[in-house]
Amino acid sequence: DTAVSQTPKYLVTQMGNDKSIKCEQNLGHDTMYWYKQDSKKFLKIMFSYNNKELIINETVPNRFSPKSPDKAHLNLHINSLELGDSAVYFCASSPEITANYGYTFGSGTRLTVV
Amino acid sequence: GNSVTQMEGPVTLSEEAFLTINCTYTATGYPSLFWYVQYPGEGLQLLLKATKADDKGSNKGFEATYRKETTSFHLEKGSVQVSDSAVYFCALSDNSSASKIIFGSGTRLSIRP
């Protein structure tokens, strides 16, 4: 059983399209995150939800909108995709609102905008 | 603000060599420190962690000691294997109420047979 699963694994789309990435965790964790990893492997946090409540919202274009229907799911919707959105997007979860225990990561969604 | 600096890669070693990947941090208070490993095409996996000064984290032959006096958390392994080839990330969590993990830029490690 995969602990943190993301779909799709690969996503190739044209500029201007709207797309969604889904994430689910079966660990019973309270907190979920979205990170973006660029081509140089640099990881930057985008959003965090704790029990369906948005708690971290970094400086991210408002074309990116997260949604958490329940504490086991966190989705990311991206409007009007741009070339610069090409990256690997990772979902992660942690047991509680502090990140002291570390995260469990999903395997990533590689988004390519052409 | 909080930040993590780790040695730039790539690091290339022969099998059974000794490994050190340097990591230093800047943080207020007492962060928790982590090493994560990312194998090709996969997500990050927690390798080891330490939550207070002088703690040593260890896993799979890797070790790192939380040194508050030098604000460091260097990763070491006595004898590396080809299967250790991956990207290694040093990271910290700032222990605030709604904390997040801040990652270093990653160090790519390649082990030659």
PDB file of C-alpha atoms in Angstrom:
ATOM      1  CA  ASP A   1       0.000   0.000   0.000  1.00  0.00           C
ATOM      2  CA  THR A   2       1.510   3.313  -1.092  1.00  0.00           C
ATOM      3  CA  ALA A   3       1.641   5.785   1.812  1.00  0.00           C
ATOM      4  CA  VAL A   4       1.505   9.017  -0.235  1.00  0.00           C
ATOM      5  CA  SER A   5       0.301   8.605  -3.793  1.00  0.00           C
ATOM      6  CA  GLN A   6       0.170  11.229  -6.517  1.00  0.00           C
ATOM      7  CA  THR A   7      -1.509  11.152  -9.876  1.00  0.00           C
ATOM      8  CA  PRO A   8      -0.593  11.505 -12.609  1.00  0.00           C
ATOM      9  CA  LYS A   9       3.097  10.602 -12.551  1.00  0.00           C
ATOM     10  CA  TYR A  10       3.726  12.417 -15.827  1.00  0.00           C
ATOM     11  CA  LEU A  11       1.799  15.293 -17.344  1.00  0.00           C
ATOM     12  CA  VAL A  12       2.605  16.912 -20.686  1.00  0.00           C
ATOM     13  CA  THR A  13       0.387  19.797 -21.697  1.00  0.00           C
ATOM     14  CA  GLN A  14       0.313  22.916 -23.796  1.00  0.00           C
ATOM     15  CA  MET A  15       0.748  26.468 -22.576  1.00  0.00           C
ATOM     16  CA  GLY A  16      -2.495  28.075 -21.518  1.00  0.00           C
ATOM     17  CA  ASN A  17      -4.179  24.834 -20.443  1.00  0.00           C
ATOM     18  CA  ASP A  18      -5.585  24.136 -16.970  1.00  0.00           C
ATOM     19  CA  LYS A  19      -4.519  20.952 -15.165  1.00  0.00           C
ATOM     20  CA  SER A  20      -4.871  19.268 -11.782  1.00  0.00           C
ATOM     21  CA  ILE A  21      -2.611  17.007  -9.749  1.00  0.00           C
ATOM     22  CA  LYS A  22      -4.081  14.816  -7.017  1.00  0.00           C
ATOM     23  CA  CYS A  23      -2.519  13.548  -3.817  1.00  0.00           C
ATOM     24  CA  GLU A  24      -3.764  11.073  -1.226  1.00  0.00           C
ATOM     25  CA  GLN A  25      -2.160   9.797   1.968  1.00  0.00           C
ATOM     26  CA  ASN A  26      -3.231   6.747   3.978  1.00  0.00           C
ATOM     27  CA  LEU A  27      -0.991   7.404   6.993  1.00  0.00           C
ATOM     28  CA  GLY A  28      -3.584   9.231   9.074  1.00  0.00           C
ATOM     29  CA  HIS A  29      -1.397  12.345   9.029  1.00  0.00           C
ATOM     30  CA  ASP A  30      -2.885  15.745   9.825  1.00  0.00           C
ATOM     31  CA  THR A  31      -0.738  17.925   7.575  1.00  0.00           C
ATOM     32  CA  MET A  32      -0.059  17.854   3.833  1.00  0.00           C
ATOM     33  CA  TYR A  33       2.241  19.913   1.613  1.00  0.00           C
ATOM     34  CA  TRP A  34       3.013  20.764  -1.989  1.00  0.00           C
ATOM     35  CA  TYR A  35       6.622  21.352  -3.025  1.00  0.00           C
ATOM     36  CA  LYS A  36       8.038  22.315  -6.400  1.00  0.00           C
ATOM     37  CA  GLN A  37      11.405  20.890  -7.511  1.00  0.00           C
ATOM     38  CA  ASP A  38      13.074  22.713 -10.380  1.00  0.00           C
ATOM     39  CA  SER A  39      15.515  21.352 -12.924  1.00  0.00           C
ATOM     40  CA  LYS A  40      18.451  22.003 -10.572  1.00  0.00           C
ATOM     41  CA  LYS A  41      16.760  19.870  -7.882  1.00  0.00           C
ATOM     42  CA  PHE A  42      15.997  22.882  -5.694  1.00  0.00           C
ATOM     43  CA  LEU A  43      12.894  22.256  -3.534  1.00  0.00           C
ATOM     44  CA  LYS A  44      10.561  25.072  -2.570  1.00  0.00           C
ATOM     45  CA  ILE A  45       7.423  24.819  -0.478  1.00  0.00           C
ATOM     46  CA  MET A  46       4.235  26.104  -2.078  1.00  0.00           C
ATOM     47  CA  PHE A  47       1.352  25.285   0.271  1.00  0.00           C
ATOM     48  CA  SER A  48       0.494  23.431   3.430  1.00  0.00           C
ATOM     49  CA  TYR A  49      -2.832  22.267   4.838  1.00  0.00           C
ATOM     50  CA  ASN A  50      -3.532  21.060   8.345  1.00  0.00           C
ATOM     51  CA  ASN A  51      -6.777  19.131   8.698  1.00  0.00           C
ATOM     52  CA  LYS A  52      -8.287  20.859   5.639  1.00  0.00           C
ATOM     53  CA  GLU A  53      -7.164  24.343   6.729  1.00  0.00           C
ATOM     54  CA  LEU A  54      -4.600  26.313   4.705  1.00  0.00           C
ATOM     55  CA  ILE A  55      -1.683  27.164   7.000  1.00  0.00           C
ATOM     56  CA  ILE A  56       1.191  27.958   4.661  1.00  0.00           C
ATOM     57  CA  ASN A  57       0.819  29.889   1.433  1.00  0.00           C
ATOM     58  CA  GLU A  58       4.180  30.916   0.052  1.00  0.00           C
ATOM     59  CA  THR A  59       4.648  33.475  -2.703  1.00  0.00           C
ATOM     60  CA  VAL A  60       3.070  31.489  -5.494  1.00  0.00           C
ATOM     61  CA  PRO A  61       1.194  32.895  -8.529  1.00  0.00           C
ATOM     62  CA  ASN A  62      -2.547  32.846  -7.943  1.00  0.00           C
ATOM     63  CA  ARG A  63      -2.860  30.583 -11.001  1.00  0.00           C
ATOM     64  CA  PHE A  64      -2.024  27.835  -8.474  1.00  0.00           C
ATOM     65  CA  SER A  65      -4.911  26.864  -6.230  1.00  0.00           C
ATOM     66  CA  PRO A  66      -4.749  24.049  -3.700  1.00  0.00           C
ATOM     67  CA  LYS A  67      -7.811  22.269  -2.374  1.00  0.00           C
ATOM     68  CA  SER A  68      -8.143  19.839   0.510  1.00  0.00           C
ATOM     69  CA  PRO A  69     -11.533  18.109   0.611  1.00  0.00           C
ATOM     70  CA  ASP A  70     -10.484  16.114   3.683  1.00  0.00           C
ATOM     71  CA  LYS A  71      -7.288  15.614   5.625  1.00  0.00           C
ATOM     72  CA  ALA A  72      -6.246  12.635   3.510  1.00  0.00           C
ATOM     73  CA  HIS A  73      -6.387  14.498   0.197  1.00  0.00           C
ATOM     74  CA  LEU A  74      -4.662  17.564  -1.186  1.00  0.00           C
ATOM     75  CA  ASN A  75      -5.058  18.559  -4.812  1.00  0.00           C
ATOM     76  CA  LEU A  76      -3.317  21.240  -6.849  1.00  0.00           C
ATOM     77  CA  HIS A  77      -5.036  23.005  -9.712  1.00  0.00           C
ATOM     78  CA  ILE A  78      -3.027  25.147 -12.098  1.00  0.00           C
ATOM     79  CA  ASN A  79      -4.670  27.608 -14.489  1.00  0.00           C
ATOM     80  CA  SER A  80      -3.195  29.070 -17.662  1.00  0.00           C
ATOM     81  CA  LEU A  81      -0.050  26.963 -17.582  1.00  0.00           C
ATOM     82  CA  GLU A  82       3.235  28.636 -18.507  1.00  0.00           C
ATOM     83  CA  LEU A  83       6.567  27.216 -19.675  1.00  0.00           C
ATOM     84  CA  GLY A  84       8.103  28.147 -16.319  1.00  0.00           C
ATOM     85  CA  ASP A  85       5.667  25.851 -14.508  1.00  0.00           C
ATOM     86  CA  SER A  86       7.555  22.849 -15.868  1.00  0.00           C
ATOM     87  CA  ALA A  87       8.962  21.054 -12.837  1.00  0.00           C
ATOM     88  CA  VAL A  88       8.426  18.059 -10.599  1.00  0.00           C
ATOM     89  CA  TYR A  89       5.700  18.644  -8.017  1.00  0.00           C
ATOM     90  CA  PHE A  90       5.893  16.655  -4.802  1.00  0.00           C
ATOM     91  CA  CYS A  91       3.175  16.061  -2.293  1.00  0.00           C
ATOM     92  CA  ALA A  92       4.194  15.251   1.281  1.00  0.00           C
ATOM     93  CA  SER A  93       2.546  14.642   4.629  1.00  0.00           C
ATOM     94  CA  SER A  94       3.544  14.855   8.278  1.00  0.00           C
ATOM     95  CA  PRO A  95       1.850  13.561  11.435  1.00  0.00           C
ATOM     96  CA  GLU A  96       1.149  16.993  12.911  1.00  0.00           C
ATOM     97  CA  ILE A  97       1.299  20.706  12.215  1.00  0.00           C
ATOM     98  CA  THR A  98       4.941  20.995  13.267  1.00  0.00           C
ATOM     99  CA  ALA A  99       7.309  19.373  10.826  1.00  0.00           C
ATOM    100  CA  ASN A 100       9.593  17.966  13.535  1.00  0.00           C
ATOM    101  CA  TYR A 101       8.960  14.346  12.604  1.00  0.00           C
ATOM    102  CA  GLY A 102       9.845  14.946   8.979  1.00  0.00           C
ATOM    103  CA  TYR A 103       7.747  14.308   5.936  1.00  0.00           C
ATOM    104  CA  THR A 104       6.680  11.300   3.910  1.00  0.00           C
ATOM    105  CA  PHE A 105       6.879  12.203   0.218  1.00  0.00           C
ATOM    106  CA  GLY A 106       4.977  10.985  -2.790  1.00  0.00           C
ATOM    107  CA  SER A 107       6.909   9.917  -5.878  1.00  0.00           C
ATOM    108  CA  GLY A 108       6.250  13.192  -7.690  1.00  0.00           C
ATOM    109  CA  THR A 109       4.424  14.463 -10.770  1.00  0.00           C
ATOM    110  CA  ARG A 110       6.654  15.575 -13.622  1.00  0.00           C
ATOM    111  CA  LEU A 111       4.854  18.434 -15.375  1.00  0.00           C
ATOM    112  CA  THR A 112       6.103  19.487 -18.798  1.00  0.00           C
ATOM    113  CA  VAL A 113       4.536  22.529 -20.438  1.00  0.00           C
ATOM    114  CA  VAL A 114       5.170  22.812 -24.181  1.00  0.00           C
TER     115      VAL A 114
ATOM    116  CA  GLY B   1      15.531  33.719   7.842  1.00  0.00           C
ATOM    117  CA  ASN B   2      16.274  30.046   8.205  1.00  0.00           C
ATOM    118  CA  SER B   3      18.481  28.435   5.591  1.00  0.00           C
ATOM    119  CA  VAL B   4      20.602  25.392   4.837  1.00  0.00           C
ATOM    120  CA  THR B   5      23.893  25.340   2.926  1.00  0.00           C
ATOM    121  CA  GLN B   6      25.401  22.097   1.706  1.00  0.00           C
ATOM    122  CA  MET B   7      28.414  21.280  -0.389  1.00  0.00           C
ATOM    123  CA  GLU B   8      27.937  21.447  -4.104  1.00  0.00           C
ATOM    124  CA  GLY B   9      28.205  18.319  -6.127  1.00  0.00           C
ATOM    125  CA  PRO B  10      28.647  16.232  -7.941  1.00  0.00           C
ATOM    126  CA  VAL B  11      30.689  14.098  -5.590  1.00  0.00           C
ATOM    127  CA  THR B  12      32.236  11.038  -7.222  1.00  0.00           C
ATOM    128  CA  LEU B  13      33.836   8.302  -5.120  1.00  0.00           C
ATOM    129  CA  SER B  14      35.017   4.754  -5.586  1.00  0.00           C
ATOM    130  CA  GLU B  15      33.161   1.917  -3.875  1.00  0.00           C
ATOM    131  CA  GLU B  16      34.189   1.430  -0.222  1.00  0.00           C
ATOM    132  CA  ALA B  17      35.491   5.011   0.070  1.00  0.00           C
ATOM    133  CA  PHE B  18      34.652   7.224   3.063  1.00  0.00           C
ATOM    134  CA  LEU B  19      31.926   9.773   2.467  1.00  0.00           C
ATOM    135  CA  THR B  20      31.403  13.207   3.981  1.00  0.00           C
ATOM    136  CA  ILE B  21      28.815  15.676   2.727  1.00  0.00           C
ATOM    137  CA  ASN B  22      29.021  18.981   4.580  1.00  0.00           C
ATOM    138  CA  CYS B  23      25.926  20.823   5.762  1.00  0.00           C
ATOM    139  CA  THR B  24      25.596  24.010   7.808  1.00  0.00           C
ATOM    140  CA  TYR B  25      22.462  25.823   8.821  1.00  0.00           C
ATOM    141  CA  THR B  26      21.184  29.209   9.931  1.00  0.00           C
ATOM    142  CA  ALA B  27      18.183  29.222  12.237  1.00  0.00           C
ATOM    143  CA  THR B  28      16.705  30.941  15.241  1.00  0.00           C
ATOM    144  CA  GLY B  29      15.957  28.715  18.174  1.00  0.00           C
ATOM    145  CA  TYR B  30      16.487  24.987  18.055  1.00  0.00           C
ATOM    146  CA  PRO B  31      15.583  23.443  14.711  1.00  0.00           C
ATOM    147  CA  SER B  32      15.223  19.760  13.958  1.00  0.00           C
ATOM    148  CA  LEU B  33      17.705  18.605  11.315  1.00  0.00           C
ATOM    149  CA  PHE B  34      17.268  16.000   8.599  1.00  0.00           C
ATOM    150  CA  TRP B  35      19.008  14.235   5.761  1.00  0.00           C
ATOM    151  CA  TYR B  36      16.829  13.083   2.880  1.00  0.00           C
ATOM    152  CA  VAL B  37      17.882  10.933  -0.091  1.00  0.00           C
ATOM    153  CA  GLN B  38      16.378  10.996  -3.579  1.00  0.00           C
ATOM    154  CA  TYR B  39      17.050   8.079  -5.925  1.00  0.00           C
ATOM    155  CA  PRO B  40      16.575   8.680  -9.657  1.00  0.00           C
ATOM    156  CA  GLY B  41      12.932   9.073 -10.620  1.00  0.00           C
ATOM    157  CA  GLU B  42      11.694   8.815  -7.043  1.00  0.00           C
ATOM    158  CA  GLY B  43      10.489  11.049  -4.243  1.00  0.00           C
ATOM    159  CA  LEU B  44      12.590  11.997  -1.249  1.00  0.00           C
ATOM    160  CA  GLN B  45      13.019   9.513   1.575  1.00  0.00           C
ATOM    161  CA  LEU B  46      13.938  10.423   5.112  1.00  0.00           C
ATOM    162  CA  LEU B  47      17.412   9.009   5.770  1.00  0.00           C
ATOM    163  CA  LEU B  48      18.014  10.225   9.328  1.00  0.00           C
ATOM    164  CA  LYS B  49      17.181  13.038  11.696  1.00  0.00           C
ATOM    165  CA  ALA B  50      18.237  14.705  14.943  1.00  0.00           C
ATOM    166  CA  THR B  51      16.074  16.916  17.102  1.00  0.00           C
ATOM    167  CA  LYS B  52      18.485  18.460  19.619  1.00  0.00           C
ATOM    168  CA  ALA B  53      22.107  19.405  20.069  1.00  0.00           C
ATOM    169  CA  ASP B  54      24.594  16.506  20.223  1.00  0.00           C
ATOM    170  CA  ASP B  55      22.002  14.007  18.969  1.00  0.00           C
ATOM    171  CA  LYS B  56      23.352  11.566  16.403  1.00  0.00           C
ATOM    172  CA  GLY B  57      21.025  10.306  13.694  1.00  0.00           C
ATOM    173  CA  SER B  58      21.937   7.071  11.950  1.00  0.00           C
ATOM    174  CA  ASN B  59      20.474   4.739   9.346  1.00  0.00           C
ATOM    175  CA  LYS B  60      21.814   2.284   6.731  1.00  0.00           C
ATOM    176  CA  GLY B  61      25.419   3.020   7.758  1.00  0.00           C
ATOM    177  CA  PHE B  62      24.978   6.797   7.423  1.00  0.00           C
ATOM    178  CA  GLU B  63      25.466   9.075  10.427  1.00  0.00           C
ATOM    179  CA  ALA B  64      25.165  12.781  11.212  1.00  0.00           C
ATOM    180  CA  THR B  65      25.648  14.635  14.508  1.00  0.00           C
ATOM    181  CA  TYR B  66      23.774  17.824  15.434  1.00  0.00           C
ATOM    182  CA  ARG B  67      26.508  20.327  16.307  1.00  0.00           C
ATOM    183  CA  LYS B  68      25.031  23.504  17.689  1.00  0.00           C
ATOM    184  CA  GLU B  69      28.384  25.198  18.304  1.00  0.00           C
ATOM    185  CA  THR B  70      29.319  24.953  14.623  1.00  0.00           C
ATOM    186  CA  THR B  71      25.700  24.924  13.304  1.00  0.00           C
ATOM    187  CA  SER B  72      26.524  21.835  11.294  1.00  0.00           C
ATOM    188  CA  PHE B  73      25.000  18.446  10.473  1.00  0.00           C
ATOM    189  CA  HIS B  74      27.538  16.711   8.232  1.00  0.00           C
ATOM    190  CA  LEU B  75      26.586  13.368   6.672  1.00  0.00           C
ATOM    191  CA  GLU B  76      29.144  10.530   6.864  1.00  0.00           C
ATOM    192  CA  LYS B  77      29.408   6.910   5.807  1.00  0.00           C
ATOM    193  CA  GLY B  78      32.402   4.711   6.342  1.00  0.00           C
ATOM    194  CA  SER B  79      32.204   2.617   3.178  1.00  0.00           C
ATOM    195  CA  VAL B  80      29.946   3.614   0.305  1.00  0.00           C
ATOM    196  CA  GLN B  81      28.331   1.270  -2.193  1.00  0.00           C
ATOM    197  CA  VAL B  82      27.216   1.755  -5.791  1.00  0.00           C
ATOM    198  CA  SER B  83      23.630   1.619  -4.524  1.00  0.00           C
ATOM    199  CA  ASP B  84      24.248   4.807  -2.489  1.00  0.00           C
ATOM    200  CA  SER B  85      24.372   6.842  -5.709  1.00  0.00           C
ATOM    201  CA  ALA B  86      21.617   9.434  -5.319  1.00  0.00           C
ATOM    202  CA  VAL B  87      20.987  13.089  -4.472  1.00  0.00           C
ATOM    203  CA  TYR B  88      21.252  13.919  -0.765  1.00  0.00           C
ATOM    204  CA  PHE B  89      19.424  16.850   0.824  1.00  0.00           C
ATOM    205  CA  CYS B  90      20.182  18.429   4.178  1.00  0.00           C
ATOM    206  CA  ALA B  91      17.134  20.116   5.721  1.00  0.00           C
ATOM    207  CA  LEU B  92      15.768  21.781   8.832  1.00  0.00           C
ATOM    208  CA  SER B  93      12.424  22.326  10.481  1.00  0.00           C
ATOM    209  CA  ASP B  94      12.109  25.456  12.568  1.00  0.00           C
ATOM    210  CA  ASN B  95       9.888  24.001  15.314  1.00  0.00           C
ATOM    211  CA  SER B  96       7.358  26.832  15.049  1.00  0.00           C
ATOM    212  CA  SER B  97       3.664  26.069  15.387  1.00  0.00           C
ATOM    213  CA  ALA B  98       3.086  25.860  11.648  1.00  0.00           C
ATOM    214  CA  SER B  99       6.525  24.859  10.592  1.00  0.00           C
ATOM    215  CA  LYS B 100       7.853  23.687   7.296  1.00  0.00           C
ATOM    216  CA  ILE B 101      10.997  21.918   6.200  1.00  0.00           C
ATOM    217  CA  ILE B 102      13.564  24.025   4.381  1.00  0.00           C
ATOM    218  CA  PHE B 103      15.890  22.067   2.116  1.00  0.00           C
ATOM    219  CA  GLY B 104      19.437  22.644   0.993  1.00  0.00           C
ATOM    220  CA  SER B 105      20.221  22.590  -2.704  1.00  0.00           C
ATOM    221  CA  GLY B 106      21.118  18.883  -2.775  1.00  0.00           C
ATOM    222  CA  THR B 107      24.396  17.064  -3.423  1.00  0.00           C
ATOM    223  CA  ARG B 108      24.579  14.492  -6.184  1.00  0.00           C
ATOM    224  CA  LEU B 109      26.672  11.470  -5.193  1.00  0.00           C
ATOM    225  CA  SER B 110      28.008   8.983  -7.746  1.00  0.00           C
ATOM    226  CA  ILE B 111      29.812   5.835  -6.691  1.00  0.00           C
ATOM    227  CA  ARG B 112      32.115   4.034  -9.168  1.00  0.00           C
ATOM    228  CA  PRO B 113      32.356   0.226  -8.936  1.00  0.00           C
TER     229      PRO B 113
END
